[in-house]
Structure formats: structure tokens, C-alpha cells
Coordinates of C-alpha atoms in Angstrom, one line a residue:
M14 CA 37.3 -26.8 -6.1
F15 CA 33.8 -27.5 -5.6
P16 CA 32.5 -24.5 -3.3
E17 CA 34.2 -22.2 -5.6
K18 CA 31.9 -24.0 -8.3
K19 CA 29.0 -23.8 -6.1
K20 CA 29.5 -20.1 -5.8
Y21 CA 30.0 -19.6 -9.6
N22 CA 26.9 -21.5 -10.3
A23 CA 24.7 -19.1 -7.7
T24 CA 26.2 -16.0 -9.2
W25 CA 24.5 -17.5 -13.0
I26 CA 21.6 -18.7 -11.0
L27 CA 21.1 -14.9 -9.5
V28 CA 21.5 -13.4 -12.7
A29 CA 19.0 -16.0 -14.8
A30 CA 16.4 -15.1 -12.0
V31 CA 16.8 -11.4 -12.6
L32 CA 16.7 -11.6 -16.0
L33 CA 13.7 -13.2 -15.6
I34 CA 12.1 -11.0 -13.6
E35 CA 12.8 -8.5 -16.2
I36 CA 11.3 -10.1 -18.9
F37 CA 8.5 -10.5 -17.1
K38 CA 8.1 -6.7 -16.2
L39 CA 7.6 -6.4 -20.0
F40 CA 4.2 -7.8 -20.0
P41 CA 2.0 -5.3 -17.7
A42 CA -1.2 -7.2 -18.3
A43 CA 0.4 -10.5 -16.9
V44 CA 2.1 -8.5 -14.1
E45 CA -1.3 -7.0 -13.0
Y46 CA -3.5 -10.1 -13.0
L47 CA -0.6 -12.8 -11.6
Y48 CA 1.8 -10.5 -9.5
T49 CA -0.1 -7.3 -8.6
N50 CA -3.3 -9.1 -7.7
G51 CA -2.0 -12.5 -7.4
F52 CA 1.2 -13.1 -5.4
Y53 CA 1.7 -9.6 -4.4
K54 CA -1.8 -9.3 -2.3
Y55 CA -1.4 -11.9 -0.3
Y56 CA 2.5 -11.4 0.1
S57 CA 2.2 -8.0 1.0
Q58 CA -0.8 -9.0 3.5
L59 CA 1.5 -11.7 5.1
L60 CA 4.4 -9.2 5.7
R61 CA 1.8 -6.7 7.2
K62 CA 0.6 -9.2 9.7
A63 CA 4.0 -10.4 10.4
F64 CA 5.7 -6.6 11.2
G65 CA 2.6 -4.9 11.9
W66 CA 1.9 -5.7 15.4
F67 CA 5.2 -4.3 16.6
P68 CA 4.9 -0.7 17.8
F69 CA 7.9 0.5 16.4
S70 CA 9.7 0.2 12.7
I71 CA 11.4 -2.8 12.1
G72 CA 12.0 -1.6 8.5
D73 CA 14.2 1.2 10.1
L74 CA 16.2 -1.3 12.4
L75 CA 16.4 -3.8 9.3
Y76 CA 18.3 -0.8 7.7
T77 CA 20.2 0.1 10.3
I78 CA 21.6 -3.6 10.7
A79 CA 21.6 -3.7 6.8
I80 CA 24.1 -0.7 6.8
I81 CA 26.6 -1.7 9.8
V82 CA 26.7 -5.3 8.1
A83 CA 27.3 -4.1 4.4
L84 CA 30.2 -1.3 6.1
Y85 CA 31.6 -4.3 8.0
K86 CA 32.0 -6.7 5.1
S87 CA 33.5 -3.9 2.3
I88 CA 36.0 -3.0 4.7
K89 CA 36.7 -6.5 5.8
A90 CA 36.7 -7.0 2.0
V91 CA 39.3 -4.0 1.2
I92 CA 41.9 -5.3 3.9
K93 CA 41.9 -9.0 2.7
I94 CA 42.5 -7.8 -1.0
I95 CA 45.3 -5.4 0.5
R96 CA 46.8 -8.0 2.4
A97 CA 46.7 -10.3 -0.8
R98 CA 48.7 -7.5 -2.5
F99 CA 45.6 -7.2 -4.8
S100 CA 45.9 -10.5 -6.0
W101 CA 43.5 -11.1 -9.3
Q102 CA 41.9 -14.1 -7.7
V103 CA 41.1 -12.5 -4.5
T104 CA 40.2 -9.0 -6.0
K105 CA 37.6 -11.4 -8.1
N106 CA 36.1 -13.3 -5.4
S107 CA 35.5 -10.3 -3.4
L108 CA 34.1 -8.6 -6.4
L109 CA 31.5 -12.2 -6.8
A110 CA 30.7 -12.2 -3.8
G111 CA 29.6 -8.5 -3.6
L112 CA 27.9 -9.1 -6.9
R113 CA 25.9 -11.9 -5.8
I114 CA 24.8 -9.7 -2.7
L115 CA 23.6 -7.1 -4.8
L116 CA 21.4 -9.2 -7.1
A117 CA 19.9 -11.4 -3.8
V118 CA 19.1 -8.0 -2.7
Y119 CA 17.6 -6.6 -6.1
L120 CA 15.9 -10.1 -6.7
L121 CA 14.1 -9.7 -3.0
F122 CA 13.2 -6.0 -4.0
N123 CA 11.6 -7.0 -7.1
I124 CA 9.9 -10.1 -5.7
S125 CA 8.8 -8.1 -2.6
W126 CA 7.2 -5.3 -4.4
A127 CA 9.1 -3.7 -7.3
I128 CA 7.5 -5.6 -10.1
N129 CA 4.1 -3.4 -9.2
Y130 CA 6.5 -0.7 -11.7
A131 CA 5.2 -2.4 -14.5
R132 CA 1.9 -3.0 -13.6
K133 CA -1.2 -1.4 -15.5
G134 CA -2.3 0.6 -12.7
S135 CA -4.7 3.2 -11.3
A136 CA -5.1 4.7 -15.0
H137 CA -6.2 1.3 -16.1
Q138 CA -8.8 0.8 -13.0
L139 CA -10.2 4.3 -13.3
E140 CA -10.6 3.6 -16.8
I141 CA -8.9 7.1 -17.9
Y142 CA -6.6 8.3 -20.6
V143 CA -3.6 10.0 -18.8
D144 CA -1.8 12.7 -21.4
D145 CA -0.2 15.8 -21.2
Y146 CA -2.2 18.9 -20.5
S147 CA -2.6 22.6 -21.7
V148 CA -2.4 25.7 -19.2
N149 CA -6.0 26.0 -19.6
D150 CA -6.9 22.6 -18.2
L151 CA -4.3 23.5 -15.4
Q152 CA -6.6 26.6 -14.7
T153 CA -9.1 24.7 -14.8
L154 CA -8.0 22.0 -12.2
A155 CA -6.7 24.8 -10.1
S156 CA -9.9 26.6 -9.9
V157 CA -11.9 23.3 -9.3
L158 CA -9.9 22.3 -6.3
N159 CA -9.2 25.9 -4.7
K160 CA -12.9 25.7 -4.3
K161 CA -13.3 22.1 -2.7
T162 CA -10.3 23.0 -0.8
T163 CA -12.3 26.1 0.9
E164 CA -15.4 24.1 1.1
A165 CA -13.1 21.6 3.4
V166 CA -12.1 24.5 5.3
A167 CA -15.6 25.8 6.3
E168 CA -16.4 22.2 7.3
I169 CA -13.6 21.7 10.2
Q170 CA -14.1 21.8 13.6
A171 CA -11.7 22.5 16.1
K172 CA -11.5 18.8 17.7
D173 CA -10.9 17.5 13.8
S174 CA -7.3 18.5 13.6
T175 CA -6.3 17.0 16.7
V176 CA -6.1 13.6 14.7
W177 CA -3.2 14.6 12.6
Y178 CA -1.4 15.0 16.0
H179 CA -1.8 11.6 17.8
F180 CA -0.5 8.7 15.3
P181 CA -2.8 6.0 16.7
A182 CA -5.6 8.2 15.9
L183 CA -4.1 9.3 12.6
A184 CA -3.6 5.9 11.7
N185 CA -7.0 4.7 12.2
A186 CA -8.6 8.0 10.2
C187 CA -6.5 6.8 7.4
R188 CA -7.7 3.2 7.3
E189 CA -11.3 4.5 7.7
S190 CA -10.7 6.9 4.6
Y191 CA -9.3 3.5 2.8
I192 CA -12.7 1.8 3.9
E193 CA -14.9 4.4 2.4
V194 CA -13.2 4.7 -0.6
N195 CA -13.4 0.7 -1.2
K196 CA -17.4 1.3 -1.2
K197 CA -16.7 3.6 -4.4
Y198 CA -14.1 1.7 -5.9
P199 CA -13.7 -1.8 -4.9
F200 CA -10.1 -2.3 -6.4
I201 CA -9.1 -0.3 -3.7
N202 CA -9.1 -3.0 -1.1
Y203 CA -6.8 -2.3 1.9
R204 CA -6.6 -5.1 4.3
V205 CA -4.1 -5.4 7.6
L206 CA -2.8 -2.1 8.7
S207 CA 0.6 -1.9 9.4
V208 CA 1.7 1.9 9.5
K209 CA 4.6 3.7 12.3
P210 CA 6.3 6.5 12.8
M211 CA 10.0 6.6 11.3
I212 CA 12.7 6.2 14.3
Y213 CA 14.8 8.7 12.4
G214 CA 12.4 11.2 11.8
K215 CA 14.7 14.0 12.0
A216 CA 17.3 12.3 9.6
G217 CA 14.6 11.7 7.4
A218 CA 13.8 15.3 7.3
F219 CA 17.8 16.4 6.5
G220 CA 17.2 13.6 3.7
G221 CA 13.8 15.5 2.5
F222 CA 12.0 12.8 3.1
A223 CA 8.2 12.9 4.6
G224 CA 7.7 9.0 4.6
Y225 CA 8.7 5.7 2.7
Y226 CA 7.3 2.2 2.4
N227 CA 9.6 -0.8 3.0
P228 CA 9.1 -3.3 0.8
F229 CA 11.2 -5.8 2.8
T230 CA 8.5 -5.7 5.9
G231 CA 5.8 -4.1 4.5
E232 CA 5.5 -1.1 6.6
A233 CA 4.0 2.3 5.5
Q234 CA 5.8 4.9 7.6
I235 CA 5.9 8.5 7.9
N236 CA 7.9 11.2 9.8
N237 CA 5.8 12.2 12.7
G238 CA 7.7 15.4 13.3
M239 CA 6.4 17.3 9.7
P240 CA 3.7 19.7 10.2
G241 CA 0.5 18.0 10.9
N242 CA -1.4 19.4 8.0
S243 CA 0.9 17.0 5.9
R244 CA 0.4 13.9 8.2
S245 CA -2.6 12.1 6.6
Q246 CA -1.8 13.0 3.1
V247 CA 1.6 11.0 3.3
L248 CA 0.1 8.4 5.5
C249 CA -2.6 7.7 2.9
H250 CA 0.1 7.9 0.1
E251 CA 2.3 5.4 1.6
M252 CA -0.5 3.5 2.5
A253 CA -1.1 3.3 -1.7
H254 CA 2.3 1.8 -1.9
Q255 CA 1.4 -1.0 0.2
L256 CA -1.6 -1.9 -2.5
G257 CA 1.1 -2.2 -4.9
Y258 CA 0.4 1.5 -6.4
A259 CA 4.4 1.6 -6.9
A260 CA 4.4 4.8 -9.3
E261 CA 4.7 8.1 -7.5
E262 CA 1.9 9.6 -9.0
E263 CA -0.5 6.8 -8.8
A264 CA 0.3 6.5 -4.8
N265 CA -0.4 10.3 -4.9
M266 CA -3.5 9.3 -7.2
I267 CA -4.8 6.6 -4.9
G268 CA -3.9 8.1 -1.6
W269 CA -6.0 11.3 -2.6
L270 CA -9.2 9.3 -3.6
A271 CA -9.1 8.1 -0.1
G272 CA -8.3 10.9 1.9
R273 CA -11.0 13.0 0.0
E274 CA -13.5 10.1 1.1
S275 CA -12.4 10.9 4.8
K276 CA -15.6 11.5 7.3
N277 CA -13.3 13.8 9.4
P278 CA -13.1 17.3 7.4
A279 CA -9.3 17.8 8.5
I280 CA -8.3 14.6 6.5
K281 CA -10.4 15.7 3.6
Y282 CA -9.1 18.9 3.8
S283 CA -5.4 17.7 3.7
A284 CA -6.1 15.5 0.7
Y285 CA -7.5 18.3 -1.0
N286 CA -4.8 21.2 0.0
D287 CA -2.0 18.7 -1.1
M288 CA -3.5 18.5 -4.7
L289 CA -4.0 21.8 -4.7
V290 CA -0.5 23.1 -3.8
Y291 CA 0.9 20.6 -6.4
T292 CA -1.3 22.2 -9.3
I293 CA -0.6 25.8 -8.0
M294 CA 3.0 25.2 -8.2
D295 CA 2.6 23.6 -11.3
L296 CA 0.8 27.0 -12.7
R297 CA 3.7 29.2 -11.2
R298 CA 6.3 27.2 -13.8
K299 CA 3.7 27.5 -16.7
D300 CA 1.9 30.8 -15.9
T301 CA 3.3 33.5 -13.8
L302 CA -0.1 35.6 -14.2
A303 CA -2.6 33.0 -13.5
F304 CA -0.3 31.7 -10.5
K305 CA -0.8 35.3 -8.7
T306 CA -4.1 35.3 -9.1
F307 CA -4.8 32.1 -7.7
R308 CA -2.2 32.5 -4.9
D309 CA -4.1 35.5 -3.8
S310 CA -7.5 33.7 -3.7
L311 CA -6.0 30.7 -1.6
P312 CA -8.0 30.4 1.5
G313 CA -6.2 31.8 4.8
L314 CA -5.3 28.2 6.1
V315 CA -3.8 27.1 2.8
K316 CA -1.3 30.0 3.2
K317 CA -0.8 29.3 6.6
H318 CA 0.1 25.4 5.8
Y319 CA 2.4 26.1 2.9
Q320 CA 4.6 28.5 5.0
Q321 CA 4.6 26.1 7.8
N322 CA 5.3 23.5 5.5
K323 CA 8.0 25.7 3.8
D324 CA 9.7 26.6 6.9
Y325 CA 10.1 23.3 8.2
Y326 CA 11.8 21.9 5.5
A327 CA 14.0 25.1 5.2
A328 CA 15.3 24.3 8.8
Y329 CA 16.7 20.9 7.5
T330 CA 18.1 22.0 4.2
N331 CA 21.7 21.0 3.8
S332 CA 24.2 20.0 1.0
M333 CA 23.8 16.6 1.2
Q334 CA 19.9 16.9 0.1
A335 CA 21.0 17.5 -3.4
H336 CA 23.1 14.4 -3.7
L337 CA 20.4 12.5 -1.9
D338 CA 17.9 14.2 -4.6
A339 CA 19.8 13.0 -7.5
A340 CA 20.5 9.5 -6.2
Y341 CA 16.4 8.9 -5.8
D342 CA 15.9 10.4 -9.1
T343 CA 18.3 8.0 -10.3
F344 CA 16.5 5.1 -8.6
L345 CA 12.9 6.6 -9.6
K346 CA 14.2 6.5 -13.3
A347 CA 15.8 3.3 -13.0
N348 CA 12.2 1.6 -12.0
G349 CA 10.4 3.3 -15.0
Q350 CA 9.6 6.4 -14.0
E351 CA 11.0 8.4 -16.4
K352 CA 10.3 12.0 -14.7
G353 CA 12.1 11.1 -11.8
K354 CA 11.2 13.2 -8.5
K355 CA 8.8 15.4 -10.9
S356 CA 6.6 12.3 -10.5
Y357 CA 4.9 13.1 -7.5
R358 CA 3.4 16.2 -8.9
F359 CA 2.6 14.5 -12.1
V360 CA -0.7 13.5 -10.5
I361 CA -1.6 16.4 -11.8
A362 CA -2.4 14.6 -15.3
W363 CA -4.1 11.9 -13.6
L364 CA -6.6 14.5 -11.9
I365 CA -7.3 16.4 -15.3
A366 CA -7.9 13.2 -17.0
Y367 CA -10.2 12.2 -13.8
G368 CA -11.9 15.7 -14.5
K369 CA -12.3 15.3 -18.4
K370 CA -13.9 11.5 -17.8
Y371 CA -16.3 11.9 -14.8
G372 CA -16.8 15.9 -14.6
W373 CA -14.7 18.4 -13.0
E374 CA -17.5 18.2 -10.2
A375 CA -16.4 14.8 -9.7
L376 CA -13.5 15.8 -8.1

């Protein structure tokens, strides 16, 4: 009886711990001060020190092992229930064991990173008020970003873009971008590099993933098979996640701030190009005529890279993506991102708020 009682007690302890975490997340100021700039700041650096020196993705291997073990345990539990002829006691114990595992993983996920979803975040740090925006705001942003991207294109020399295609050089260039942005924004303070190419890059492409942050190992990872022009900005985005910017639009904003400060024109171009594409695509949804005008005025390099990205992902389009997209959309919404996958492009609202506060030329 005693071991059974211990299992029940463990279940209730895990439930109580999860509830305490959820209550704590109701207080953004406390999360920002005690967790993001307290515990998480040092814990994440510890993870990066522990796993960053490995030349391959420990996170990918960890997920592989976890999936294999989960399948094995699930099959074993089902067989046990069938052999017991669906005994309520055996079924209940199996379900409770599964619940304890899920609660433990959820608890670790939150402690390791996900509490950051509840922080005050970049809008608070940048002192901007993020709100809905008009079509006129969108047109203004598109015009400014088009100009900035065109200027970046003019600066690019042949040797600059080689950084996209050699991962060690790319990692160092993105780290240097964060060193530069820290001079302007001290709160963006990146320490201890831990960035990796995904082991299962092609599998990620089939799932529509360009990169991801592993909260259990602290690694920022990208699909190194994607078109080169996207790689630096995706990596800057994932590095922003490492700093505790959990929301996708905020990671986009911080990644852009870092990328635009790069001394390498190709990295700078990638940052502006990424934001320009988000803006133009949003304009297409809201003002077709204005979209066509801006589309025709885009630099040739932007059009070329847009087509490259479109062709790349079209080659991996499959029937499973809709289900994976729906699952990821649900995951984001469950973590407080009401817009789900649309959160990525909601960075537009951050850019517009930034432009209104500091002047459009400050973008």
C-alpha cells in the first residue's frame, strides 16, 4: 500500500506545483524581475555552457530518445491493460503514471523557459505601446523598410553573403550582432553561445520549421538546408528565445534589432528583408492595389530571395503540414499567444509602434 500512496502523493505534489506556476504567471512584473532577470538568466547560461560545446544538437538526440521511450512505455502500458482485461485498477494506475510524466515535463518546460511567456517583455523594455495599426501605418512601414532594404542591398559585396553558407561563421556573425545591439540596448545582453544546425533538417523542412529553441538544453537551432538569405535572421530569432523572449513576435523584434546592427551588410540585409516580406504580405491581405505597387518597386535581390524561399518550402509541402501547423497553433495559443502562428507576423505592430515612438527613420 505504501508505494501506491507515494505515487498518489507524487501526483498531487506535481499538480500543486503546476498550479503555483500558473498563479505566478499571473504577475508579469514579478515574472520579469524574479524569473526572467533572475533565475532564468543564470539557468539558461548554465544550460548553454553545459551543452553548447558539443558540435551537434543534444536537443535533437534528446527528443529522439524521448519519442522512442514514450512509444515503448505507451505500448507496454496498453499491453498490460489488455492482459488485465481492462481492469479498472490497472487502467487507473497506467493513466496516473502517464499523467505524472506529463505534469513533470510541463513543470520542467515552464521552469526551464516557458514562464517567460508571462513576462512584461520587449514592449516594456523599448517603452513602446503596441496596438492595432491602420493600412496607412502599414504603407508607411513598407515604404521605410523598402528604402532600408534597398540601402542594405547596395552595401553588399560578393564576399559578405558567404557567411550565410558556413555555419561557424554564421554563428559568430550573429553573436557579433548581439554584441553590437547590446551597446545600444543594454537589456539585450547575450552571453555564452550555443547554436547548432538541426540534425533532422529535412524532417524539419517537411514540418515547415526553419529553426527552434530547445528549452531543455538551451540550444538555438536552425535548419541549415534552408536558403542562405534566411539563415542569419532565423538564427537571430532563436537566439532571442535564448534570452527569454518567448513570444514569437518579440523574438522577431529582438532578432531584427540585433540583425540590423550587424557590421556585415548581408546579415543587415537579411534582417530588413525579413521584416519587409512580413509587411508586404500583410499589405497584400489588406490593400491589394498598394501591395502591387510596392511589389513592383522591390529590389531585384528581394524578389529573387522571396522566390527561392517560396520554391524551397513548396518542395516540402505535404499533407501532414496542416496537422502540424494546427498543433503548433494550439501550442502557441495555450501559452498565451492569442494569435497563434500569426504571432510571427504580428512583429509588424512592434515595428510600427517603434517607428511612431522614435521616428520612422530610426527603424
